């Protein structure tokens, strides 16, 4: 190496080109307009698939009658419920075998569904509907969940007692965290650091739930 610094080689030029190359833009799934990293989603209610949408397209679906219910704009509401009045026995009666789960009403199924994040993705759990109604009776704010696009997200893993009302896409973001970082039987330390970071970020953008009437 000379005193002029690192020589420019073909490999270095390739690395510089990669560094200088702009990140590919995401595009609206409806109109193909470029969209920022932070954007809204539509849910295809029947296919249970998310579509990325630009601001203009999101406005078209910001009402229940749009598209005859085929697509619904995913909520952007984040509420911190400050925990739930539910003990281990009641949690077990809900039918959830792990400490993290989310609950959302499915219009096609006509009932509440429960899912939990797993290394294989979002896994549906057979939920006791009567136990859900008992929980709603204790927490009437759960009656405000928007069908298909909002969920109750609960974290009781490793001593946590967190509960949030969140957009459904946030639940699947958590599923992605678990799938990406899970290692071995217990998950490994990295996945739990990522899960903790997810809930710290979620808490920072959530508003406290309003007091019950």
Coordinates of C-alpha atoms in Angstrom, one line a residue:
X1 CA 0.0 0.0 0.0
X2 CA 1.3 3.5 -0.9
X3 CA 1.0 6.6 1.2
X4 CA -1.9 7.6 -1.0
X5 CA -4.3 5.4 0.9
X6 CA -6.2 2.3 -0.1
X7 CA -5.8 1.5 -3.8
X8 CA -9.0 1.5 -5.9
X9 CA -9.5 -2.0 -7.1
X10 CA -12.4 -3.6 -9.1
X11 CA -13.7 -5.0 -5.8
X12 CA -13.6 -1.6 -4.1
X13 CA -15.4 0.0 -7.1
X14 CA -18.1 -2.6 -6.9
X15 CA -18.6 -1.9 -3.2
X16 CA -18.7 1.8 -3.8
X17 CA -21.3 1.4 -6.5
X18 CA -23.4 -0.7 -4.1
X19 CA -23.1 1.9 -1.4
X20 CA -24.0 4.7 -3.8
X21 CA -26.9 2.9 -5.4
X22 CA -30.2 4.2 -4.1
X23 CA -32.4 1.7 -2.2
X24 CA -35.2 0.4 -4.4
X25 CA -38.5 2.3 -3.8
X26 CA -41.5 0.5 -2.6
X27 CA -44.6 1.1 -4.7
X28 CA -48.3 1.3 -4.1
X29 CA -49.9 -2.1 -4.9
X30 CA -52.8 -0.3 -6.4
X31 CA -51.4 2.5 -8.5
X32 CA -47.7 1.8 -8.5
X33 CA -46.7 5.2 -7.2
X34 CA -43.5 5.2 -5.1
X35 CA -44.3 5.2 -1.3
X36 CA -42.1 5.9 1.7
X37 CA -41.0 3.2 4.1
X38 CA -43.7 4.2 6.6
X39 CA -47.0 3.7 4.7
X40 CA -50.5 2.4 5.2
X41 CA -51.8 -1.1 4.3
X42 CA -55.0 -2.4 3.0
X43 CA -56.2 -5.9 4.0
X44 CA -57.7 -8.1 1.3
X45 CA -60.3 -9.5 3.7
X46 CA -61.0 -12.8 1.9
X47 CA -57.4 -13.6 0.9
X48 CA -56.0 -12.3 4.3
X49 CA -53.2 -10.5 2.5
X50 CA -51.8 -7.0 3.1
X51 CA -51.3 -4.5 0.2
X52 CA -49.0 -1.5 0.5
X53 CA -50.8 1.7 -0.5
X54 CA -49.9 5.3 -1.0
X55 CA -51.6 8.2 0.8
X56 CA -54.0 9.0 -2.0
X57 CA -55.2 5.4 -2.3
X58 CA -55.5 5.0 1.4
X59 CA -58.0 7.9 1.4
X60 CA -60.1 6.0 -1.1
X61 CA -60.6 3.2 1.4
X62 CA -60.9 5.2 4.6
X63 CA -64.5 4.3 5.0
X64 CA -66.3 1.1 5.6
X65 CA -68.4 1.0 2.4
X66 CA -65.4 1.3 0.1
X67 CA -64.9 -1.7 -2.3
X68 CA -67.9 -3.5 -0.8
X69 CA -65.8 -4.8 2.0
X70 CA -63.3 -6.6 -0.2
X71 CA -60.5 -4.3 1.0
X72 CA -60.2 -2.6 4.4
X73 CA -57.8 0.1 5.4
X74 CA -55.7 -1.1 8.3
X75 CA -56.2 1.0 11.3
X76 CA -53.4 3.2 12.7
X77 CA -54.7 3.2 16.3
X78 CA -52.2 2.2 19.0
X79 CA -53.5 2.0 22.5
X80 CA -51.6 0.8 25.6
X81 CA -54.1 -1.0 27.8
X82 CA -51.6 -1.3 30.7
X83 CA -52.1 -5.0 31.1
X84 CA -55.2 -7.2 31.4
X85 CA -57.0 -8.5 34.5
X86 CA -56.3 -12.1 33.5
X87 CA -54.5 -14.7 35.4
X88 CA -52.6 -17.8 34.2
X89 CA -55.7 -20.0 34.6
X90 CA -57.9 -17.7 32.6
X91 CA -55.2 -17.3 29.9
X92 CA -55.0 -21.1 29.6
X93 CA -58.8 -21.3 29.3
X94 CA -58.6 -19.0 26.3
X95 CA -56.8 -21.8 24.6
X96 CA -53.5 -20.0 23.9
X97 CA -50.5 -22.3 24.7
X98 CA -47.8 -19.6 24.7
X99 CA -47.2 -16.3 26.3
X100 CA -47.7 -14.0 23.3
X101 CA -50.8 -13.9 21.1
X102 CA -53.1 -11.6 19.2
X103 CA -56.8 -11.7 18.8
X104 CA -58.8 -10.3 15.9
X105 CA -62.3 -10.6 14.5
X106 CA -62.5 -12.3 11.1
X107 CA -65.4 -11.3 9.0
X108 CA -65.1 -14.4 6.7
X109 CA -65.0 -16.7 9.8
X110 CA -67.6 -14.8 11.7
X111 CA -65.8 -15.0 15.0
X112 CA -62.8 -13.9 17.0
X113 CA -59.6 -15.7 16.1
X114 CA -56.4 -16.1 18.1
X115 CA -52.9 -16.4 16.7
X116 CA -49.5 -16.6 18.3
X117 CA -46.1 -15.9 16.7
X118 CA -44.0 -19.0 16.1
X119 CA -40.9 -19.9 14.1
X120 CA -43.3 -21.2 11.4
X121 CA -45.2 -18.0 11.2
X122 CA -48.6 -16.9 12.6
X123 CA -50.2 -20.0 14.2
X124 CA -53.9 -20.1 14.8
X125 CA -55.0 -21.3 18.3
X126 CA -58.4 -22.8 19.0
X127 CA -59.9 -20.1 21.2
X128 CA -62.8 -20.4 23.6
X129 CA -65.3 -17.8 22.5
X130 CA -67.1 -17.8 25.9
X131 CA -63.8 -17.0 27.6
X132 CA -63.2 -14.2 25.2
X133 CA -66.7 -12.7 26.0
X134 CA -65.8 -12.9 29.7
X135 CA -62.6 -10.9 29.0
X136 CA -64.6 -8.3 27.0
X137 CA -67.0 -8.0 29.9
X138 CA -64.1 -7.0 32.1
X139 CA -62.5 -4.7 29.4
X140 CA -65.3 -3.1 27.5
X141 CA -62.8 -1.2 25.3
X142 CA -62.2 -4.5 23.5
X143 CA -65.7 -4.0 21.9
X144 CA -64.2 -1.1 19.9
X145 CA -61.8 -3.4 18.0
X146 CA -62.4 -2.8 14.3
X147 CA -63.2 -6.1 12.5
X148 CA -60.4 -7.6 10.4
X149 CA -57.9 -4.7 10.8
X150 CA -57.3 -4.3 14.5
X151 CA -56.2 -6.7 17.2
X152 CA -55.6 -7.1 20.8
X153 CA -51.9 -8.0 21.2
X154 CA -50.9 -9.5 24.5
X155 CA -47.4 -10.2 25.8
X156 CA -47.2 -12.4 28.9
X157 CA -43.9 -14.0 28.0
X158 CA -41.1 -14.1 30.6
X159 CA -43.1 -12.3 33.2
X160 CA -44.4 -9.5 31.0
X161 CA -48.0 -8.3 31.3
X162 CA -48.5 -6.0 28.3
X163 CA -51.6 -5.5 26.3
X164 CA -52.2 -3.2 23.3
X165 CA -54.9 -2.5 20.7
X166 CA -52.9 -2.3 17.5
X167 CA -53.2 -2.3 13.7
X168 CA -53.2 -5.9 12.5
X169 CA -50.1 -5.4 10.4
X170 CA -48.2 -4.7 13.6
X171 CA -49.0 -8.2 14.8
X172 CA -47.6 -9.7 11.7
X173 CA -44.5 -7.5 12.0
X174 CA -43.9 -9.2 15.4
X175 CA -44.4 -12.6 13.7
X176 CA -41.7 -11.6 11.2
X177 CA -39.3 -10.7 14.1
X178 CA -39.9 -14.2 15.7
X179 CA -39.4 -16.0 12.4
X180 CA -36.3 -14.1 11.5
X181 CA -34.5 -14.4 14.8
X182 CA -35.7 -17.6 16.4
X183 CA -32.9 -20.2 16.9
X184 CA -33.2 -23.7 18.5
X185 CA -35.9 -24.8 20.9
X186 CA -36.0 -21.8 23.2
X187 CA -35.4 -19.1 20.5
X188 CA -32.0 -17.9 21.7
X189 CA -31.1 -14.7 23.4
X190 CA -31.2 -12.6 20.2
X191 CA -34.8 -13.2 19.5
X192 CA -35.8 -12.1 23.0
X193 CA -33.8 -8.9 22.6
X194 CA -35.6 -8.2 19.3
X195 CA -39.0 -8.9 20.9
X196 CA -38.2 -6.6 23.8
X197 CA -37.2 -3.9 21.4
X198 CA -40.4 -4.4 19.4
X199 CA -42.5 -3.8 22.5
X200 CA -40.4 -0.9 23.7
X201 CA -41.0 0.8 20.3
X202 CA -44.7 -0.2 20.4
X203 CA -45.1 1.4 23.8
X204 CA -43.4 4.6 22.7
X205 CA -46.0 5.2 19.9
X206 CA -49.0 4.0 21.8
X207 CA -51.4 6.3 23.7
X208 CA -52.8 5.3 27.1
X209 CA -56.3 3.7 26.8
X210 CA -59.1 6.1 27.9
X211 CA -60.6 5.3 31.3
X212 CA -63.7 3.1 31.3
X213 CA -67.0 4.9 31.6

